[in-house]
Backbone as CSV, one residue per row, in Angstrom:
resi,resn,N_x,N_y,N_z,CA_x,CA_y,CA_z,C_x,C_y,C_z
1,MET,10.283,16.364,-14.012,10.218,16.103,-12.575,10.931,14.790,-12.258
2,GLU,11.763,14.826,-11.266,12.459,13.619,-10.814,11.420,12.619,-10.315
3,ASP,11.668,11.365,-10.537,10.743,10.321,-10.098,10.811,10.207,-8.577
4,VAL,9.773,10.678,-7.894,9.773,10.660,-6.424,9.771,9.239,-5.877
5,LEU,9.413,8.286,-6.710,9.400,6.896,-6.252,10.810,6.319,-6.148
6,ASP,11.774,6.985,-6.764,13.163,6.518,-6.700,13.993,7.272,-5.675
7,GLU,13.419,8.306,-5.091,14.145,9.126,-4.115,14.397,8.310,-2.846
8,VAL,15.646,8.287,-2.400,16.016,7.537,-1.195,16.555,8.516,-0.159
9,VAL,16.078,8.365,1.065,16.487,9.240,2.162,17.951,8.966,2.518
10,SER,18.654,10.008,2.915,20.034,9.809,3.373,19.996,9.169,4.760
11,SER,21.008,8.394,5.066,21.041,7.741,6.383,21.142,8.779,7.495
12,GLU,21.786,9.912,7.197,21.901,10.981,8.202,20.531,11.549,8.557
13,ASP,19.710,11.836,7.531,18.364,12.359,7.792,17.522,11.345,8.553
14,LEU,17.592,10.100,8.127,16.801,9.070,8.799,17.192,8.971,10.271
15,GLN,18.483,8.944,10.551,18.947,8.852,11.939,18.546,10.075,12.749
16,LYS,18.642,11.241,12.143,18.293,12.489,12.826,16.819,12.487,13.253
17,PHE,15.922,12.179,12.317,14.494,12.226,12.624,14.043,11.030,13.468
18,GLU,14.737,9.901,13.317,14.442,8.744,14.166,14.774,9.070,15.622
19,LYS,15.901,9.724,15.835,16.327,10.095,17.188,15.304,11.034,17.834
20,ILE,14.884,12.050,17.103,13.887,12.999,17.624,12.592,12.272,17.974
21,PHE,12.131,11.413,17.072,10.886,10.672,17.290,10.978,9.802,18.541
22,HIS,12.062,9.047,18.666,12.201,8.134,19.808,12.392,8.877,21.129
23,GLU,13.077,10.005,21.088,13.199,10.815,22.314,11.823,11.289,22.775
24,GLN,11.019,11.769,21.845,9.671,12.222,22.193,8.792,11.049,22.619
25,LEU,8.979,9.921,21.984,8.204,8.725,22.336,8.501,8.303,23.772
26,GLN,9.773,8.339,24.164,10.153,7.983,25.538,9.576,8.960,26.550
27,GLN,9.422,10.223,26.152,8.835,11.230,27.036,7.307,11.156,27.033
28,GLY,6.756,10.342,26.141,5.306,10.172,26.077,4.572,11.308,25.389
29,ASN,5.280,12.081,24.575,4.644,13.220,23.918,5.232,13.424,22.523
30,VAL,4.792,12.596,21.557,5.282,12.721,20.188,4.427,13.763,19.465
31,THR,5.075,14.770,18.931,4.343,15.796,18.187,4.022,15.279,16.786
32,PRO,2.935,15.759,16.186,2.633,15.363,14.804,3.783,15.690,13.848
33,LYS,4.469,16.798,14.093,5.602,17.194,13.242,6.721,16.150,13.304
34,ALA,7.076,15.716,14.511,8.146,14.720,14.667,7.738,13.390,14.045
35,GLN,6.482,13.003,14.236,6.003,11.741,13.674,5.988,11.813,12.148
36,PHE,5.536,12.941,11.608,5.504,13.090,10.153,6.910,13.066,9.568
37,GLU,7.835,13.796,10.161,9.198,13.850,9.619,9.861,12.477,9.637
38,TYR,9.610,11.714,10.692,10.168,10.362,10.765,9.503,9.466,9.716
39,ALA,8.179,9.545,9.614,7.449,8.744,8.617,7.882,9.130,7.204
40,TRP,8.079,10.427,6.978,8.521,10.945,5.677,9.862,10.321,5.295
41,CYS,10.745,10.186,6.268,12.034,9.532,6.007,11.848,8.037,5.752
42,LEU,11.024,7.403,6.561,10.841,5.956,6.439,10.279,5.548,5.077
43,VAL,9.293,6.279,4.561,8.718,5.883,3.266,9.694,6.123,2.116
44,ARG,10.762,6.848,2.371,11.786,7.078,1.357,13.018,6.197,1.594
45,SER,12.901,5.235,2.502,13.992,4.303,2.786,14.115,3.296,1.647
46,LYS,15.256,2.622,1.593,15.419,1.566,0.592,14.957,0.211,1.121
47,TYR,14.506,0.174,2.372,14.087,-1.086,2.993,12.565,-1.140,3.148
48,ALA,11.970,-2.225,2.670,10.510,-2.370,2.704,9.958,-2.318,4.130
49,THR,10.696,-2.860,5.103,10.192,-2.824,6.485,10.112,-1.392,6.996
50,ASP,11.083,-0.567,6.648,11.031,0.851,7.019,9.839,1.527,6.352
51,ILE,9.647,1.243,5.076,8.552,1.869,4.332,7.214,1.503,4.965
52,ARG,7.044,0.232,5.311,5.785,-0.203,5.949,5.579,0.501,7.293
53,LYS,6.643,0.664,8.040,6.566,1.368,9.321,6.151,2.826,9.096
54,GLY,6.723,3.452,8.079,6.358,4.823,7.734,4.901,4.941,7.335
55,ILE,4.416,3.961,6.590,3.005,3.950,6.184,2.100,3.890,7.407
56,LEU,2.453,3.039,8.368,1.645,2.941,9.594,1.615,4.264,10.351
57,LEU,2.764,4.914,10.465,2.819,6.208,11.155,1.994,7.264,10.417
58,LEU,2.038,7.249,9.096,1.258,8.206,8.309,-0.243,7.945,8.429
59,LYS,-0.629,6.670,8.440,-2.055,6.341,8.616,-2.552,6.841,9.965
60,GLU,-1.735,6.638,10.978,-2.094,7.101,12.319,-2.275,8.622,12.324
61,LEU,-1.366,9.333,11.700,-1.478,10.791,11.604,-2.726,11.197,10.818
62,PHE,-2.970,10.516,9.720,-4.124,10.838,8.877,-5.424,10.708,9.669
63,ASN,-5.500,9.677,10.497,-6.721,9.428,11.267,-6.863,10.328,12.487
64,SER,-5.775,10.938,12.941,-5.861,11.703,14.188,-5.567,13.199,14.060
65,HIS,-5.037,13.644,12.933,-4.682,15.063,12.783,-5.156,15.583,11.425
66,ALA,-6.068,16.505,11.455,-6.664,17.024,10.221,-5.734,17.962,9.453
67,ASP,-4.817,18.591,10.140,-4.017,19.650,9.519,-3.162,19.198,8.336
68,GLY,-2.583,18.036,8.383,-1.638,17.640,7.340,-2.151,16.582,6.392
69,LYS,-3.461,16.437,6.261,-4.015,15.323,5.475,-3.480,15.261,4.047
70,ARG,-3.291,16.414,3.407,-2.778,16.415,2.036,-1.392,15.770,1.983
71,ASP,-0.515,16.192,2.893,0.838,15.623,2.924,0.801,14.140,3.267
72,TYR,-0.070,13.774,4.200,-0.162,12.367,4.597,-0.608,11.515,3.412
73,LEU,-1.615,11.989,2.673,-2.092,11.248,1.500,-0.984,11.090,0.462
74,PHE,-0.254,12.163,0.227,0.809,12.133,-0.779,1.871,11.095,-0.420
75,TYR,2.323,11.118,0.819,3.383,10.179,1.206,2.855,8.766,1.442
76,LEU,1.569,8.625,1.753,0.968,7.287,1.788,0.978,6.690,0.382
77,ALA,0.688,7.513,-0.616,0.730,7.046,-2.004,2.151,6.637,-2.391
78,ILE,3.121,7.461,-2.039,4.520,7.149,-2.365,4.964,5.866,-1.668
79,GLY,4.691,5.759,-0.382,5.101,4.571,0.365,4.517,3.299,-0.213
80,ASN,3.221,3.319,-0.501,2.586,2.122,-1.057,3.121,1.787,-2.442
81,ALA,3.371,2.793,-3.252,3.934,2.534,-4.584,5.334,1.941,-4.475
82,ARG,6.114,2.402,-3.500,7.491,1.910,-3.360,7.545,0.447,-2.938
83,ILE,6.476,-0.042,-2.265,6.444,-1.468,-1.912,5.553,-2.246,-2.886
84,LYS,5.279,-1.614,-4.026,4.541,-2.226,-5.131,3.078,-2.525,-4.800
85,GLU,2.525,-1.775,-3.866,1.092,-1.837,-3.561,0.423,-0.744,-4.393
86,TYR,0.429,-0.959,-5.706,0.016,0.096,-6.625,-1.457,0.479,-6.495
87,ASN,-2.329,-0.487,-6.262,-3.745,-0.149,-6.125,-3.983,0.740,-4.911
88,LYS,-3.308,0.438,-3.811,-3.428,1.291,-2.623,-2.858,2.678,-2.910
89,ALA,-1.733,2.720,-3.603,-1.119,4.010,-3.943,-2.084,4.855,-4.763
90,LEU,-2.720,4.240,-5.750,-3.669,4.982,-6.583,-4.893,5.415,-5.786
91,HIS,-5.284,4.622,-4.806,-6.395,5.002,-3.921,-6.063,6.318,-3.211
92,TYR,-4.856,6.426,-2.676,-4.445,7.650,-1.983,-4.290,8.821,-2.955
93,VAL,-3.788,8.545,-4.153,-3.669,9.593,-5.169,-5.051,10.146,-5.507
94,LYS,-5.996,9.246,-5.730,-7.357,9.681,-6.090,-7.996,10.468,-4.950
95,ALA,-7.763,10.039,-3.714,-8.294,10.774,-2.561,-7.712,12.185,-2.524
96,PHE,-6.430,12.313,-2.811,-5.792,13.632,-2.836,-6.396,14.480,-3.954
97,LEU,-6.563,13.872,-5.133,-7.072,14.621,-6.282,-8.525,15.051,-6.098
98,GLU,-9.266,14.376,-5.239,-10.620,14.832,-4.921,-10.563,16.166,-4.185
99,ILE,-9.536,16.344,-3.378,-9.354,17.584,-2.622,-8.785,18.673,-3.527
100,GLU,-7.805,18.295,-4.339,-7.081,19.262,-5.173,-6.822,18.654,-6.555
101,PRO,-7.826,18.694,-7.444,-7.750,17.981,-8.721,-6.655,18.440,-9.686
102,ALA,-6.170,19.641,-9.542,-5.184,20.152,-10.500,-3.755,20.113,-9.969
103,ASN,-3.512,19.420,-8.867,-2.176,19.384,-8.286,-1.234,18.618,-9.217
104,GLN,-0.300,19.342,-9.810,0.592,18.761,-10.816,1.530,17.700,-10.239
105,GLN,1.966,17.905,-9.016,2.863,16.942,-8.384,2.151,15.600,-8.199
106,VAL,0.897,15.645,-7.790,0.136,14.414,-7.567,-0.259,13.783,-8.900
107,LEU,-0.585,14.596,-9.884,-0.884,14.059,-11.215,0.349,13.361,-11.797
108,ALA,1.525,13.936,-11.570,2.771,13.301,-12.031,3.003,11.984,-11.293
109,LEU,2.713,11.972,-9.999,2.850,10.737,-9.222,1.901,9.670,-9.759
110,GLU,0.683,10.063,-10.092,-0.286,9.115,-10.647,0.245,8.504,-11.942
111,ARG,0.839,9.332,-12.795,1.418,8.819,-14.049,2.565,7.841,-13.763
112,GLN,3.402,8.179,-12.786,4.530,7.305,-12.438,4.037,5.950,-11.932
113,VAL,3.019,5.972,-11.088,2.478,4.718,-10.543,1.879,3.886,-11.670
114,ASN,1.107,4.522,-12.538,0.508,3.792,-13.661,1.570,3.211,-14.585
115,LYS,2.643,3.971,-14.816,3.729,3.488,-15.675,4.399,2.255,-15.055
116,ARG,4.612,2.311,-13.751,5.243,1.158,-13.077,4.324,-0.057,-13.087
117,MET,3.034,0.181,-12.889,2.081,-0.932,-12.941,2.122,-1.595,-14.310
118,GLU,2.128,-0.773,-15.344,2.146,-1.287,-16.708,3.439,-2.054,-16.969
119,LYS,4.564,-1.462,-16.585,5.874,-2.095,-16.800,5.955,-3.433,-16.073
120,GLU,5.554,-3.445,-14.812,5.654,-4.682,-14.043,4.603,-5.693,-14.467
121,GLY,3.480,-5.209,-14.968,2.466,-6.114,-15.507,2.984,-6.827,-16.733
122,LEU,3.659,-6.082,-17.605,4.248,-6.686,-18.798,5.352,-7.655,-18.422
123,MET,6.158,-7.283,-17.423,7.214,-8.187,-16.970,6.591,-9.437,-16.363
124,GLY,5.519,-9.259,-15.612,4.834,-10.400,-15.008,4.285,-11.334,-16.067
125,MET,3.739,-10.739,-17.138,3.224,-11.569,-18.224,4.364,-12.308,-18.910
126,ALA,5.497,-11.647,-19.063,6.652,-12.291,-19.694,7.152,-13.447,-18.842
127,VAL,7.202,-13.245,-17.536,7.638,-14.314,-16.630,6.654,-15.471,-16.691
128,ALA,5.365,-15.149,-16.650,4.343,-16.198,-16.715,4.419,-16.917,-18.056
129,GLY,4.630,-16.150,-19.136,4.763,-16.751,-20.460,5.979,-17.652,-20.535
130,GLY,7.072,-17.223,-19.933,8.285,-18.039,-19.908,8.082,-19.320,-19.124
131,ALA,7.361,-19.235,-18.023,7.073,-20.427,-17.219,6.182,-21.383,-18.007
132,HIS,5.216,-20.828,-18.724,4.321,-21.649,-19.537,5.108,-22.350,-20.640
133,LEU,6.019,-21.620,-21.287,6.852,-22.193,-22.334,7.728,-23.311,-21.772
134,ALA,8.297,-23.099,-20.596,9.135,-24.130,-19.967,8.313,-25.382,-19.674
135,LEU,7.088,-25.201,-19.223,6.207,-26.334,-18.943,5.918,-27.107,-20.225
136,LEU,5.632,-26.396,-21.310,5.376,-27.046,-22.595,6.608,-27.791,-23.096
137,MET,7.785,-27.191,-22.919,9.024,-27.843,-23.348,9.258,-29.128,-22.557
138,ASN,9.026,-29.073,-21.256,9.186,-30.275,-20.431,8.209,-31.364,-20.864
139,ALA,6.992,-30.969,-21.165,5.997,-31.945,-21.620,6.429,-32.556,-22.948
140,ALA,6.944,-31.735,-23.861,7.395,-32.236,-25.159,8.558,-33.207,-24.993
141,VAL,9.493,-32.877,-24.125,10.629,-33.771,-23.863,10.126,-35.087,-23.281
142,GLY,9.171,-35.007,-22.374,8.610,-36.217,-21.766,7.920,-37.096,-22.790
143,VAL,7.135,-36.510,-23.670,6.443,-37.269,-24.723,7.468,-37.895,-25.658
144,HIS,8.493,-37.135,-26.038,9.542,-37.650,-26.912,10.240,-38.849,-26.254
145,TYR,10.529,-38.755,-24.983,11.180,-39.844,-24.254,10.307,-41.097,-24.280
146,LEU,9.027,-40.928,-23.982,8.120,-42.082,-23.962,8.002,-42.721,-25.342
147,LEU,7.883,-41.917,-26.388,7.781,-42.457,-27.744,9.053,-43.193,-28.142
148,THR,10.201,-42.621,-27.815,11.482,-43.247,-28.139,11.629,-44.564,-27.387
149,ARG,11.263,-44.576,-26.123,11.354,-45.783,-25.308,10.431,-46.877,-25.849
150,ASN,9.212,-46.516,-26.204,8.269,-47.501,-26.753,8.748,-48.028,-28.095
151,ARG,9.340,-47.176,-28.933,9.830,-47.592,-30.239,10.961,-48.600,-30.055
152,LYS,11.903,-48.329,-29.126,13.020,-49.243,-28.879,12.510,-50.568,-28.329
153,LYS,11.502,-50.510,-27.470,10.929,-51.720,-26.885,10.276,-52.567,-27.976
154,ASN,9.556,-51.935,-28.890,8.892,-52.646,-29.988,9.908,-53.262,-30.940
155,GLU,11.031,-52.572,-31.186,12.064,-53.094,-32.073,12.713,-54.336,-31.475
156,LYS,12.882,-54.386,-30.151,13.489,-55.542,-29.493,12.565,-56.748,-29.568
157,GLU,11.255,-56.517,-29.505,10.290,-57.614,-29.525,10.196,-58.245,-30.904
158,GLU,10.516,-57.517,-31.950,10.410,-58.053,-33.312,11.587,-58.844,-33.655
């Protein structure tokens, strides 16, 4: 299965569904279908601000329309994972799996999110470890400087 977290919407699709959504918004009558399609595009954008906007639209749909809750949960999980809100993503995955525990697509998404959490956790530890090492090196250089300076000062006094 292709990693759905790497899927990026085409600019043509985004523009198409954005236009429909905004036209309906100006008329004061946005259908759940138009809102979902626009949100679906936004959470697959390469821009975090678009993804966050898509998440908000999906949350609104989830709270107001019972018919598409499964789809809303799935794309809420994807959107949150794409902005590295992994705990929130897993929350939505687990909520979906309570409804449909054997859904292979959602189980695969759960594995992808866990893999990314693990990978970025290890990278985070490496970065933190590197920062710690740099701090220790700076301290060692500072101690060496002070010892060398004191030794030279003592030699001059003798």
